[in-house]
Short mmCIF file of N, CA and C in Angstrom, two decimals:
data_model
loop_
_atom_site.label_atom_id
_atom_site.label_comp_id
_atom_site.label_asym_id
_atom_site.label_seq_id
_atom_site.Cartn_x
_atom_site.Cartn_y
_atom_site.Cartn_z
N UNK A 635 243.96 150.26 219.26
CA UNK A 635 242.94 150.17 218.02
C UNK A 635 242.53 151.59 217.67
N UNK A 636 242.69 151.80 216.78
CA UNK A 636 242.16 153.07 216.22
C UNK A 636 240.44 153.20 216.16
N UNK A 637 240.31 154.33 215.96
CA UNK A 637 238.52 154.23 215.84
C UNK A 637 238.11 154.26 214.22
N UNK A 638 239.19 154.31 213.41
CA UNK A 638 239.15 153.93 212.28
C UNK A 638 238.96 152.27 211.98
N UNK A 639 239.94 151.79 212.60
CA UNK A 639 239.76 150.28 212.32
C UNK A 639 238.85 149.86 213.48
N UNK A 640 238.37 150.42 214.50
CA UNK A 640 236.80 149.61 215.09
C UNK A 640 235.91 149.85 214.25
N UNK A 641 235.76 150.57 213.73
CA UNK A 641 234.92 151.06 212.62
C UNK A 641 234.80 150.39 211.01
N UNK A 642 236.19 149.78 211.21
CA UNK A 642 235.92 149.08 210.07
C UNK A 642 235.81 147.31 210.22
N UNK A 643 236.48 147.77 211.41
CA UNK A 643 236.02 145.78 211.63
C UNK A 643 234.32 145.41 211.95
N UNK A 644 234.18 146.89 212.88
CA UNK A 644 232.33 146.94 213.10
C UNK A 644 231.40 146.50 211.60
N UNK A 645 232.12 147.05 210.97
CA UNK A 645 231.52 147.15 209.17
C UNK A 645 231.70 145.67 208.69
N UNK A 646 232.75 145.40 209.14
CA UNK A 646 232.97 143.98 208.61
C UNK A 646 232.29 142.87 208.78
N UNK A 647 232.23 142.94 210.22
CA UNK A 647 231.26 142.03 211.58
C UNK A 647 229.68 142.56 210.80
N UNK A 648 229.40 143.44 210.58
CA UNK A 648 227.97 144.03 210.06
C UNK A 648 227.79 143.12 208.72
N UNK A 649 228.60 143.57 207.82
CA UNK A 649 228.78 142.57 206.38
C UNK A 649 229.04 141.04 206.53
N UNK A 650 229.77 140.47 207.80
CA UNK A 650 229.69 139.10 207.93
C UNK A 650 228.36 138.72 208.46
N UNK A 651 227.53 139.03 209.01
CA UNK A 651 226.68 138.97 209.96
C UNK A 651 225.21 138.93 208.69
N UNK A 652 224.95 140.23 207.49
CA UNK A 652 224.24 140.41 206.97
C UNK A 652 224.50 138.82 206.05
N UNK A 653 225.40 138.78 205.79
CA UNK A 653 225.56 137.24 204.61
C UNK A 653 225.28 136.18 205.01
N UNK A 654 225.76 136.21 206.61
CA UNK A 654 225.41 134.81 207.09
C UNK A 654 223.53 134.68 207.04
N UNK A 655 223.04 135.53 207.39
CA UNK A 655 221.67 135.66 207.39
C UNK A 655 220.95 135.34 205.47
N UNK A 656 221.49 136.04 205.06
CA UNK A 656 221.53 135.70 203.33
C UNK A 656 221.87 134.52 203.30
N UNK A 657 222.91 133.90 203.78
CA UNK A 657 222.92 132.46 203.20
C UNK A 657 222.60 131.51 204.07
N UNK A 658 221.93 131.63 205.22
CA UNK A 658 220.76 131.02 206.05
C UNK A 658 219.34 130.95 205.09
N UNK A 659 219.27 132.28 204.67
CA UNK A 659 218.11 132.27 204.17
C UNK A 659 218.01 131.66 202.20
N UNK A 660 219.45 131.76 201.56
CA UNK A 660 219.61 130.90 200.57
C UNK A 660 219.33 129.19 200.55
N UNK A 661 219.92 129.09 201.84
CA UNK A 661 219.75 127.53 202.48
C UNK A 661 218.58 126.94 202.53
N UNK A 662 217.66 127.56 203.50
CA UNK A 662 216.25 127.38 203.59
C UNK A 662 215.48 127.42 202.18
N UNK A 663 216.05 128.40 201.07
CA UNK A 663 215.39 128.10 199.74
C UNK A 663 215.82 127.07 199.32
N UNK A 664 217.17 126.62 199.12
CA UNK A 664 217.79 125.66 198.13
C UNK A 664 217.20 124.04 198.87
N UNK A 665 216.60 124.40 200.32
CA UNK A 665 216.38 123.02 201.18
C UNK A 665 214.97 122.79 200.72
N UNK A 666 214.16 124.04 200.56
CA UNK A 666 212.48 124.06 200.30
C UNK A 666 212.61 123.53 198.64
N UNK A 667 213.66 124.25 197.79
CA UNK A 667 213.46 123.81 196.28
C UNK A 667 213.98 122.02 196.29
N UNK A 668 214.86 121.70 197.33
CA UNK A 668 215.28 120.00 197.05
C UNK A 668 214.27 119.25 197.24
N UNK A 669 213.18 119.91 198.50
CA UNK A 669 212.49 118.90 199.11
C UNK A 669 211.15 118.93 197.75
N UNK A 670 211.16 119.96 197.27
CA UNK A 670 209.70 120.36 196.36
C UNK A 670 210.26 119.60 195.00
N UNK A 671 211.24 119.55 194.83
CA UNK A 671 212.14 118.62 193.40
C UNK A 671 211.84 117.10 193.79
N UNK A 672 211.47 116.55 195.29
CA UNK A 672 211.49 115.37 195.13
C UNK A 672 209.86 115.01 195.05
N UNK A 673 209.21 115.92 195.41
CA UNK A 673 208.13 116.07 194.89
C UNK A 673 207.44 116.44 193.42
N UNK A 674 208.52 117.07 192.62
CA UNK A 674 208.55 117.13 191.18
C UNK A 674 208.58 116.07 190.75
N UNK A 675 209.75 115.53 191.16
CA UNK A 675 210.22 113.78 190.67
C UNK A 675 208.90 112.63 190.73
N UNK A 676 208.42 112.78 192.24
CA UNK A 676 207.58 112.08 192.31
C UNK A 676 206.67 112.13 191.11
N UNK A 677 205.97 113.52 191.09
CA UNK A 677 205.10 113.68 189.90
C UNK A 677 205.34 112.98 188.70
N UNK A 678 206.62 113.62 188.34
CA UNK A 678 207.23 113.20 187.13
C UNK A 678 207.47 111.59 186.87
N UNK A 679 207.50 110.76 187.73
CA UNK A 679 207.40 109.51 187.56
C UNK A 679 206.26 109.13 187.32
N UNK A 680 205.21 109.48 188.22
CA UNK A 680 203.96 109.13 188.29
C UNK A 680 203.47 109.39 186.78
N UNK A 681 203.35 110.94 186.64
CA UNK A 681 203.20 111.16 184.98
C UNK A 681 203.40 110.20 183.62
N UNK A 682 204.91 110.00 184.23
CA UNK A 682 205.39 108.89 183.02
C UNK A 682 204.75 107.68 182.93
N UNK A 683 204.65 107.18 183.94
CA UNK A 683 204.20 105.67 184.20
C UNK A 683 202.45 105.94 183.57
N UNK A 684 201.68 107.02 183.91
CA UNK A 684 200.14 107.10 183.43
C UNK A 684 200.72 107.45 181.70
N UNK A 685 201.64 108.12 181.32
CA UNK A 685 201.80 107.78 179.63
C UNK A 685 201.86 106.75 179.04
N UNK A 686 203.02 105.45 179.90
CA UNK A 686 203.19 104.46 179.19
C UNK A 686 201.56 103.75 179.34
N UNK A 687 200.84 103.49 180.39
CA UNK A 687 199.52 103.13 180.18
C UNK A 687 198.86 103.49 179.27
N UNK A 688 198.78 104.82 179.22
CA UNK A 688 197.99 105.20 177.88
C UNK A 688 198.64 105.07 176.66
N UNK A 689 199.53 104.97 176.32
CA UNK A 689 200.42 104.65 175.74
C UNK A 689 199.89 102.69 175.09
N UNK A 690 200.19 102.27 176.00
CA UNK A 690 199.82 100.91 175.90
C UNK A 690 197.92 100.54 175.62
N UNK A 691 197.60 101.29 176.63
CA UNK A 691 195.76 101.48 176.13
C UNK A 691 195.37 101.64 174.45
N UNK A 692 196.10 102.80 174.31
CA UNK A 692 196.03 103.25 172.89
C UNK A 692 196.49 102.18 171.51
N UNK A 693 197.48 101.40 172.04
CA UNK A 693 197.91 100.14 171.00
C UNK A 693 196.39 99.10 171.33
N UNK A 694 195.85 99.05 172.26
CA UNK A 694 195.46 97.89 172.52
C UNK A 694 194.23 98.43 171.65
N UNK A 695 193.37 99.60 171.90
CA UNK A 695 192.01 99.97 171.41
C UNK A 695 192.55 100.27 169.49
N UNK A 696 193.72 100.45 169.26
CA UNK A 696 193.88 100.19 167.97
C UNK A 696 193.70 98.78 167.16
N UNK A 697 194.50 98.11 168.13
CA UNK A 697 194.24 96.14 167.83
C UNK A 697 193.04 95.93 167.47
N UNK A 698 191.78 96.78 168.65
CA UNK A 698 190.80 95.96 168.75
C UNK A 698 189.89 96.87 167.79
N UNK A 699 190.25 97.92 167.24
CA UNK A 699 189.57 98.58 166.05
C UNK A 699 189.97 97.79 165.11
N UNK A 700 190.85 97.38 164.59
CA UNK A 700 191.39 96.93 163.58
C UNK A 700 191.10 95.83 163.18
N UNK A 701 190.97 94.79 164.37
CA UNK A 701 189.97 93.46 164.44
C UNK A 701 188.68 93.39 164.08
N UNK A 702 188.22 94.33 165.07
CA UNK A 702 186.40 94.87 164.43
C UNK A 702 186.48 95.08 163.15
N UNK A 703 187.11 96.23 162.69
CA UNK A 703 187.03 96.51 161.28
C UNK A 703 187.42 95.56 160.14
N UNK A 704 188.15 94.23 160.32
CA UNK A 704 187.91 92.79 159.87
C UNK A 704 186.96 92.07 159.91
N UNK A 705 186.50 92.32 160.97
CA UNK A 705 185.44 91.20 161.40
C UNK A 705 184.07 91.82 160.60
N UNK A 706 183.72 93.32 160.49
CA UNK A 706 182.78 93.96 159.82
C UNK A 706 183.22 93.96 158.43
N UNK A 707 184.13 94.05 157.66
CA UNK A 707 184.38 94.06 156.57
C UNK A 707 184.12 92.55 155.84
N UNK A 708 184.47 91.27 156.69
CA UNK A 708 184.00 90.20 156.49
C UNK A 708 182.10 89.92 156.34
N UNK A 709 181.52 90.50 157.76
CA UNK A 709 180.60 90.52 157.35
C UNK A 709 179.53 91.11 156.48
N UNK A 710 179.89 92.07 156.11
CA UNK A 710 179.78 93.21 155.14
C UNK A 710 179.64 92.16 153.69
N UNK A 711 180.97 91.31 153.28
CA UNK A 711 180.90 90.89 152.14
C UNK A 711 180.08 89.44 152.43
N UNK A 712 180.05 89.29 153.49
CA UNK A 712 179.00 87.87 153.33
C UNK A 712 177.66 88.62 153.37
N UNK A 713 177.38 89.75 153.83
CA UNK A 713 175.47 90.06 153.90
C UNK A 713 175.83 90.63 152.05
N UNK A 714 176.69 90.99 151.20
CA UNK A 714 176.58 90.96 150.36
C UNK A 714 176.23 90.25 149.40
N UNK A 715 176.86 89.11 149.75
CA UNK A 715 176.72 87.56 149.09
C UNK A 715 175.55 86.97 148.98
N UNK A 716 174.92 87.06 150.17
CA UNK A 716 173.30 87.00 151.00
C UNK A 716 172.55 87.64 150.26
N UNK A 717 172.93 89.00 149.97
CA UNK A 717 171.68 89.83 149.23
C UNK A 717 171.72 89.59 148.29
N UNK A 718 172.78 89.31 147.36
CA UNK A 718 173.04 88.83 145.81
C UNK A 718 172.20 87.20 145.37
N UNK A 719 172.43 86.53 146.51
CA UNK A 719 171.33 85.30 146.25
C UNK A 719 170.37 85.73 146.53
N UNK A 720 169.85 86.27 147.08
CA UNK A 720 168.48 86.52 147.65
C UNK A 720 167.96 86.94 146.67
N UNK A 721 168.60 88.24 145.87
CA UNK A 721 167.68 88.62 144.56
C UNK A 721 167.49 87.77 143.77
N UNK A 722 168.75 87.00 143.36
CA UNK A 722 168.62 86.10 142.18
C UNK A 722 167.43 85.04 142.72
N UNK A 723 166.96 84.64 144.06
CA UNK A 723 165.82 83.67 144.25
C UNK A 723 164.34 84.76 144.05
N UNK A 724 164.76 85.89 144.38
CA UNK A 724 163.65 86.87 144.20
C UNK A 724 162.83 86.70 142.71
N UNK A 725 164.09 86.94 142.32
CA UNK A 725 163.98 86.98 140.26
C UNK A 725 163.24 85.67 139.97
N UNK A 726 163.77 84.58 140.10
CA UNK A 726 163.71 83.06 139.96
C UNK A 726 162.06 83.17 139.97
N UNK A 727 161.52 83.45 141.64
CA UNK A 727 160.68 83.48 141.87
C UNK A 727 159.51 84.57 141.31
N UNK A 728 159.63 85.48 140.79
CA UNK A 728 158.85 86.40 140.05
C UNK A 728 158.52 85.75 138.75
N UNK A 729 160.05 85.39 137.94
CA UNK A 729 159.81 84.82 136.99
C UNK A 729 158.77 83.57 136.43
N UNK A 730 158.77 82.67 137.85
CA UNK A 730 158.21 81.44 138.31
C UNK A 730 156.42 81.99 138.23
N UNK A 731 156.50 82.95 139.00
CA UNK A 731 155.22 83.49 139.11
C UNK A 731 154.66 83.99 138.28
N UNK A 732 154.92 84.47 137.01
CA UNK A 732 154.74 85.35 135.84
C UNK A 732 154.07 84.07 135.17
N UNK A 733 155.31 83.06 134.82
CA UNK A 733 155.06 81.74 134.19
C UNK A 733 153.60 81.00 134.57
N UNK A 734 153.52 80.93 135.93
CA UNK A 734 152.37 80.12 136.49
C UNK A 734 150.96 81.28 136.41
N UNK A 735 151.55 82.37 136.09
CA UNK A 735 149.89 83.61 135.97
C UNK A 735 149.85 83.33 134.46
N UNK A 736 150.42 83.14 133.66
CA UNK A 736 150.46 83.17 132.13
C UNK A 736 150.09 81.84 131.41
N UNK A 737 149.90 80.99 132.02
CA UNK A 737 149.61 79.43 132.18
C UNK A 737 147.68 79.64 131.98
N UNK A 738 147.52 78.89 131.17
CA UNK A 738 146.20 78.80 130.68
C UNK A 738 145.38 78.03 132.00
N UNK A 739 143.86 78.67 132.34
CA UNK A 739 143.39 78.31 133.96
C UNK A 739 142.84 77.07 133.72
N UNK A 740 143.13 76.23 134.97
CA UNK A 740 142.69 74.62 134.97
C UNK A 740 141.50 74.24 135.10
N UNK A 741 140.94 73.47 134.46
CA UNK A 741 139.48 73.00 134.70
C UNK A 741 138.80 72.59 136.23
N UNK A 742 138.05 73.40 137.03
CA UNK A 742 137.73 72.52 138.09
C UNK A 742 137.09 71.25 137.88
N UNK A 743 136.60 71.04 139.10
CA UNK A 743 136.17 69.37 139.28
C UNK A 743 134.56 69.62 138.83
N UNK A 744 134.24 70.59 138.80
CA UNK A 744 132.61 70.73 138.42
C UNK A 744 132.64 71.01 136.94
N UNK A 745 133.48 71.67 136.61
CA UNK A 745 134.06 71.47 134.84
C UNK A 745 133.92 70.19 134.28
N UNK A 746 134.61 69.47 134.86
CA UNK A 746 135.39 68.06 134.68
C UNK A 746 133.65 67.10 134.78
N UNK A 747 133.14 67.28 135.76
CA UNK A 747 131.65 66.30 136.33
C UNK A 747 130.91 67.19 136.14
N UNK A 748 130.12 67.63 135.26
CA UNK A 748 129.11 68.78 135.14
C UNK A 748 127.82 67.74 136.32
N UNK A 749 127.46 66.60 135.91
CA UNK A 749 126.57 66.35 136.67
C UNK A 749 126.81 65.72 138.26
N UNK A 750 128.06 66.43 138.71
CA UNK A 750 128.49 65.74 140.56
C UNK A 750 129.22 65.11 140.72
N UNK A 751 128.93 63.64 140.28
CA UNK A 751 129.51 62.49 140.55
C UNK A 751 130.11 62.47 141.83
N UNK A 752 129.99 62.90 142.77
CA UNK A 752 130.93 62.93 143.94
C UNK A 752 131.03 61.54 144.77
N UNK A 753 129.95 60.68 144.46
CA UNK A 753 130.05 59.11 144.86
C UNK A 753 130.86 58.72 144.46
N UNK A 754 131.05 58.70 142.93
CA UNK A 754 131.83 58.00 141.97
C UNK A 754 133.22 58.98 141.99
N UNK A 755 133.48 59.81 142.63
CA UNK A 755 134.55 60.57 142.08
C UNK A 755 136.20 59.79 141.68
N UNK A 756 136.20 58.69 142.68
CA UNK A 756 137.31 57.79 142.54
C UNK A 756 137.56 57.20 140.93
N UNK A 757 136.28 56.64 141.04
CA UNK A 757 136.38 56.22 139.18
C UNK A 757 136.39 57.14 137.97
N UNK A 758 135.42 58.17 138.54
CA UNK A 758 135.44 59.37 137.43
C UNK A 758 136.93 60.01 137.11
N UNK A 759 137.51 60.19 138.26
CA UNK A 759 138.92 60.39 138.14
C UNK A 759 139.91 59.55 137.08
N UNK A 760 139.37 58.54 137.32
CA UNK A 760 140.50 56.82 136.39
C UNK A 760 140.14 57.65 135.19
N UNK A 761 138.67 57.72 134.61
CA UNK A 761 137.92 57.94 133.35
C UNK A 761 139.06 59.11 132.77
N UNK A 762 139.17 59.98 133.73
CA UNK A 762 139.56 61.21 132.99
C UNK A 762 141.32 61.02 132.80
N UNK A 763 141.56 60.42 133.47
CA UNK A 763 143.32 59.76 132.88
C UNK A 763 143.25 59.49 131.81
#
């Protein structure tokens, strides 16, 4: 073996050694990445499950809001009807109050019986009729 062959074989051995170290480091990084992917995979699965629960919750909230809206709309319609009916009753009551106020005043008992006549009021009332 010549010196050139020995130097060349030493350089190749050194390069093989450097390549082996680099491959060992790449392998370690790949292992770390794979184990990290397992964590990422679990995180993605948990995130997907959480988003599905959120979708289901949103759907139930929308359904509840729609039902509440319908119930509220029915209650508003019923309240509007009751309000209209109450307004009609109040107007009728106002008209009756105006009619009563416009009637001539009735005579009191003292005006009917100026002498008093409390002892014989029953017979006096018969006479007035």
